[in-house]
């Protein structure tokens, strides 16, 4: 079994019966889409594996050390760079992510943008189905979500030679939060 298959099996097992906000969709479908975005953009297997594992530390009892033992230091470092410290406030966590997007290596930025792109695509679809009710599932409402997504998009705006999905994210942010 290669690292991508192992990461997908691990993520599927650890996310278990979790579902996405405002949805009955199995949670693991989100990291699978993130990994697919990274794969299509040509990133190496360790980055794709990190895409599959990016939420297991935040949302399950798995630790970064567990990721390191099972998938190696490289994957663990990429996952760690995108793992929020849940002891911080929502605002502090989001400001930290924005800072990481501004300064991190391209592989880390790509994981974050692929994650945010899939989240926003899902949110847009749910908004079309539910309207303003969609915001009730979030710790912060539309205005804060708009601030966060615009800030991430602005943080990647100055990048040159980035994968096409970076531009897709920027456009979706502009269209959805207009």
mmCIF file of C-alpha atoms in Angstrom:
data_model
loop_
_atom_site.group_PDB
_atom_site.id
_atom_site.type_symbol
_atom_site.label_atom_id
_atom_site.label_comp_id
_atom_site.label_asym_id
_atom_site.label_seq_id
_atom_site.Cartn_x
_atom_site.Cartn_y
_atom_site.Cartn_z
ATOM 1 C CA UNK A 1 0.000 0.000 0.000
ATOM 2 C CA UNK A 2 1.422 3.383 -0.925
ATOM 3 C CA UNK A 3 1.392 6.452 1.333
ATOM 4 C CA UNK A 4 -1.709 7.962 -0.318
ATOM 5 C CA UNK A 5 -3.759 4.782 0.067
ATOM 6 C CA UNK A 6 -2.563 4.399 3.671
ATOM 7 C CA UNK A 7 -3.469 8.023 4.449
ATOM 8 C CA UNK A 8 -6.918 7.632 2.888
ATOM 9 C CA UNK A 9 -7.595 4.461 4.885
ATOM 10 C CA UNK A 10 -6.361 6.139 8.078
ATOM 11 C CA UNK A 11 -8.458 9.279 7.508
ATOM 12 C CA UNK A 12 -11.536 7.181 6.713
ATOM 13 C CA UNK A 13 -11.069 5.149 9.890
ATOM 14 C CA UNK A 14 -10.367 8.122 12.148
ATOM 15 C CA UNK A 15 -13.119 10.409 10.818
ATOM 16 C CA UNK A 16 -15.513 7.465 11.160
ATOM 17 C CA UNK A 17 -19.126 8.579 11.277
ATOM 18 C CA UNK A 18 -18.370 12.328 11.349
ATOM 19 C CA UNK A 19 -20.373 14.416 8.883
ATOM 20 C CA UNK A 20 -19.883 17.857 7.339
ATOM 21 C CA UNK A 21 -21.671 20.939 8.706
ATOM 22 C CA UNK A 22 -25.200 21.345 7.334
ATOM 23 C CA UNK A 23 -24.884 17.970 5.635
ATOM 24 C CA UNK A 24 -25.165 14.210 5.985
ATOM 25 C CA UNK A 25 -22.100 13.806 3.767
ATOM 26 C CA UNK A 26 -19.385 11.677 5.426
ATOM 27 C CA UNK A 27 -16.662 14.038 6.634
ATOM 28 C CA UNK A 28 -13.891 12.055 4.953
ATOM 29 C CA UNK A 29 -15.176 13.144 1.535
ATOM 30 C CA UNK A 30 -13.776 16.617 2.274
ATOM 31 C CA UNK A 31 -10.132 15.529 2.767
ATOM 32 C CA UNK A 32 -10.474 13.232 -0.251
ATOM 33 C CA UNK A 33 -11.434 16.229 -2.413
ATOM 34 C CA UNK A 34 -8.589 18.311 -0.936
ATOM 35 C CA UNK A 35 -6.140 15.515 -1.778
ATOM 36 C CA UNK A 36 -7.563 15.217 -5.302
ATOM 37 C CA UNK A 37 -7.052 18.950 -5.866
ATOM 38 C CA UNK A 38 -3.437 18.618 -4.749
ATOM 39 C CA UNK A 39 -2.914 15.529 -6.912
ATOM 40 C CA UNK A 40 -4.364 17.204 -10.014
ATOM 41 C CA UNK A 41 -2.038 20.166 -9.429
ATOM 42 C CA UNK A 42 0.948 17.815 -9.496
ATOM 43 C CA UNK A 43 2.039 17.866 -5.861
ATOM 44 C CA UNK A 44 4.131 15.009 -4.509
ATOM 45 C CA UNK A 45 2.632 12.065 -2.637
ATOM 46 C CA UNK A 46 3.537 13.402 0.827
ATOM 47 C CA UNK A 47 1.560 16.597 0.199
ATOM 48 C CA UNK A 48 -1.412 14.605 -1.109
ATOM 49 C CA UNK A 49 -1.233 12.380 1.989
ATOM 50 C CA UNK A 50 -1.175 15.518 4.176
ATOM 51 C CA UNK A 51 -4.307 16.668 2.342
ATOM 52 C CA UNK A 52 -6.031 13.452 3.367
ATOM 53 C CA UNK A 53 -4.841 13.802 6.963
ATOM 54 C CA UNK A 54 -5.172 17.565 7.439
ATOM 55 C CA UNK A 55 -8.183 17.428 9.782
ATOM 56 C CA UNK A 56 -7.533 14.255 11.797
ATOM 57 C CA UNK A 57 -5.482 16.050 14.462
ATOM 58 C CA UNK A 58 -8.058 18.828 14.888
ATOM 59 C CA UNK A 59 -11.139 16.600 14.786
ATOM 60 C CA UNK A 60 -10.088 13.249 16.294
ATOM 61 C CA UNK A 61 -7.851 11.996 19.135
ATOM 62 C CA UNK A 62 -4.941 11.552 16.672
ATOM 63 C CA UNK A 63 -1.793 13.589 17.464
ATOM 64 C CA UNK A 64 0.917 15.028 15.225
ATOM 65 C CA UNK A 65 3.235 12.444 16.802
ATOM 66 C CA UNK A 66 0.867 9.685 15.589
ATOM 67 C CA UNK A 67 1.037 11.141 12.062
ATOM 68 C CA UNK A 68 4.835 11.323 12.277
ATOM 69 C CA UNK A 69 5.123 7.676 13.397
ATOM 70 C CA UNK A 70 2.753 6.375 10.721
ATOM 71 C CA UNK A 71 3.508 8.669 7.753
ATOM 72 C CA UNK A 72 6.891 10.269 8.465
ATOM 73 C CA UNK A 73 8.189 13.636 9.548
ATOM 74 C CA UNK A 74 7.575 15.338 6.195
ATOM 75 C CA UNK A 75 3.836 14.585 6.178
ATOM 76 C CA UNK A 76 3.574 15.397 9.889
ATOM 77 C CA UNK A 77 5.188 18.821 9.381
ATOM 78 C CA UNK A 78 2.805 19.709 6.560
ATOM 79 C CA UNK A 79 -0.209 18.589 8.611
ATOM 80 C CA UNK A 80 1.083 20.440 11.688
ATOM 81 C CA UNK A 81 1.475 23.660 9.736
ATOM 82 C CA UNK A 82 -2.259 23.605 8.979
ATOM 83 C CA UNK A 83 -3.515 22.309 12.329
ATOM 84 C CA UNK A 84 -5.269 24.912 14.436
ATOM 85 C CA UNK A 85 -4.661 25.244 18.156
ATOM 86 C CA UNK A 86 -8.194 24.796 19.495
ATOM 87 C CA UNK A 87 -7.223 26.460 22.799
ATOM 88 C CA UNK A 88 -7.103 29.794 20.938
ATOM 89 C CA UNK A 89 -10.129 31.891 20.014
ATOM 90 C CA UNK A 90 -11.631 31.608 16.526
ATOM 91 C CA UNK A 91 -10.138 34.977 15.592
ATOM 92 C CA UNK A 92 -6.660 34.048 16.869
ATOM 93 C CA UNK A 93 -6.744 30.738 14.982
ATOM 94 C CA UNK A 94 -7.815 32.392 11.735
ATOM 95 C CA UNK A 95 -5.209 35.177 12.046
ATOM 96 C CA UNK A 96 -2.566 32.485 12.538
ATOM 97 C CA UNK A 97 -3.699 30.653 9.386
ATOM 98 C CA UNK A 98 -3.594 33.902 7.397
ATOM 99 C CA UNK A 99 -0.051 34.491 8.666
ATOM 100 C CA UNK A 100 0.980 30.960 7.670
ATOM 101 C CA UNK A 101 -0.463 31.460 4.179
ATOM 102 C CA UNK A 102 1.645 34.612 3.782
ATOM 103 C CA UNK A 103 4.941 33.036 4.820
ATOM 104 C CA UNK A 104 4.810 29.262 4.355
ATOM 105 C CA UNK A 105 6.381 27.208 1.571
ATOM 106 C CA UNK A 106 4.196 26.560 -1.486
ATOM 107 C CA UNK A 107 3.275 23.019 -0.417
ATOM 108 C CA UNK A 108 1.798 24.270 2.856
ATOM 109 C CA UNK A 109 0.016 27.145 1.120
ATOM 110 C CA UNK A 110 -1.378 24.688 -1.406
ATOM 111 C CA UNK A 111 -2.811 22.472 1.329
ATOM 112 C CA UNK A 112 -4.454 25.459 3.016
ATOM 113 C CA UNK A 113 -5.872 26.864 -0.233
ATOM 114 C CA UNK A 114 -7.124 23.443 -1.400
ATOM 115 C CA UNK A 115 -8.857 23.068 1.976
ATOM 116 C CA UNK A 116 -10.401 26.538 1.877
ATOM 117 C CA UNK A 117 -11.478 26.073 -1.749
ATOM 118 C CA UNK A 118 -13.345 22.863 -0.951
ATOM 119 C CA UNK A 119 -14.892 24.392 2.167
ATOM 120 C CA UNK A 120 -16.120 27.393 0.195
ATOM 121 C CA UNK A 121 -17.429 25.262 -2.680
ATOM 122 C CA UNK A 122 -19.425 23.229 -0.151
ATOM 123 C CA UNK A 123 -20.645 26.384 1.578
ATOM 124 C CA UNK A 124 -21.777 27.894 -1.735
ATOM 125 C CA UNK A 125 -23.749 24.749 -2.568
ATOM 126 C CA UNK A 126 -25.336 24.697 0.891
ATOM 127 C CA UNK A 127 -26.129 28.419 0.652
ATOM 128 C CA UNK A 128 -27.956 27.809 -2.622
ATOM 129 C CA UNK A 129 -30.042 25.142 -0.866
ATOM 130 C CA UNK A 130 -30.539 26.775 2.552
ATOM 131 C CA UNK A 131 -30.068 30.511 2.114
ATOM 132 C CA UNK A 132 -29.068 32.528 5.185
ATOM 133 C CA UNK A 133 -29.835 29.550 7.468
ATOM 134 C CA UNK A 134 -26.480 28.124 6.427
ATOM 135 C CA UNK A 135 -24.629 30.529 8.736
ATOM 136 C CA UNK A 136 -26.225 29.088 11.885
ATOM 137 C CA UNK A 137 -23.879 26.080 11.752
ATOM 138 C CA UNK A 138 -20.778 28.277 12.101
ATOM 139 C CA UNK A 139 -19.129 29.733 15.198
ATOM 140 C CA UNK A 140 -18.927 33.034 13.316
ATOM 141 C CA UNK A 141 -21.400 34.352 10.781
ATOM 142 C CA UNK A 142 -21.267 35.609 7.242
ATOM 143 C CA UNK A 143 -19.273 38.777 7.910
ATOM 144 C CA UNK A 144 -16.509 36.977 9.803
ATOM 145 C CA UNK A 145 -16.438 34.170 7.228
ATOM 146 C CA UNK A 146 -16.144 36.780 4.478
ATOM 147 C CA UNK A 147 -13.283 38.518 6.331
ATOM 148 C CA UNK A 148 -11.429 35.226 6.787
ATOM 149 C CA UNK A 149 -11.788 34.003 3.207
ATOM 150 C CA UNK A 150 -10.937 37.409 1.736
ATOM 151 C CA UNK A 151 -7.853 37.586 3.974
ATOM 152 C CA UNK A 152 -6.651 34.156 2.839
ATOM 153 C CA UNK A 153 -7.269 35.133 -0.798
ATOM 154 C CA UNK A 154 -5.347 38.380 -0.316
ATOM 155 C CA UNK A 155 -2.474 36.511 1.346
ATOM 156 C CA UNK A 156 -2.022 34.342 -1.765
ATOM 157 C CA UNK A 157 -2.720 37.142 -4.237
ATOM 158 C CA UNK A 158 0.897 38.221 -4.578
ATOM 159 C CA UNK A 159 2.122 34.733 -5.375
ATOM 160 C CA UNK A 160 3.368 34.045 -8.872
ATOM 161 C CA UNK A 161 3.550 30.657 -10.554
ATOM 162 C CA UNK A 162 0.847 29.058 -8.407
ATOM 163 C CA UNK A 163 -1.501 26.218 -9.296
ATOM 164 C CA UNK A 164 -4.726 27.151 -11.075
ATOM 165 C CA UNK A 165 -6.826 26.275 -8.034
ATOM 166 C CA UNK A 166 -5.358 29.301 -6.188
ATOM 167 C CA UNK A 167 -6.988 31.547 -8.780
ATOM 168 C CA UNK A 168 -10.164 29.483 -8.640
ATOM 169 C CA UNK A 169 -10.305 30.111 -4.879
ATOM 170 C CA UNK A 170 -9.708 33.851 -5.294
ATOM 171 C CA UNK A 171 -12.509 34.058 -7.868
ATOM 172 C CA UNK A 172 -14.916 32.052 -5.726
ATOM 173 C CA UNK A 173 -14.222 34.314 -2.728
ATOM 174 C CA UNK A 174 -14.854 37.401 -4.859
ATOM 175 C CA UNK A 175 -18.080 35.983 -6.318
ATOM 176 C CA UNK A 176 -19.528 34.449 -3.167
ATOM 177 C CA UNK A 177 -18.782 37.318 -0.773
ATOM 178 C CA UNK A 178 -19.546 40.180 -3.188
#
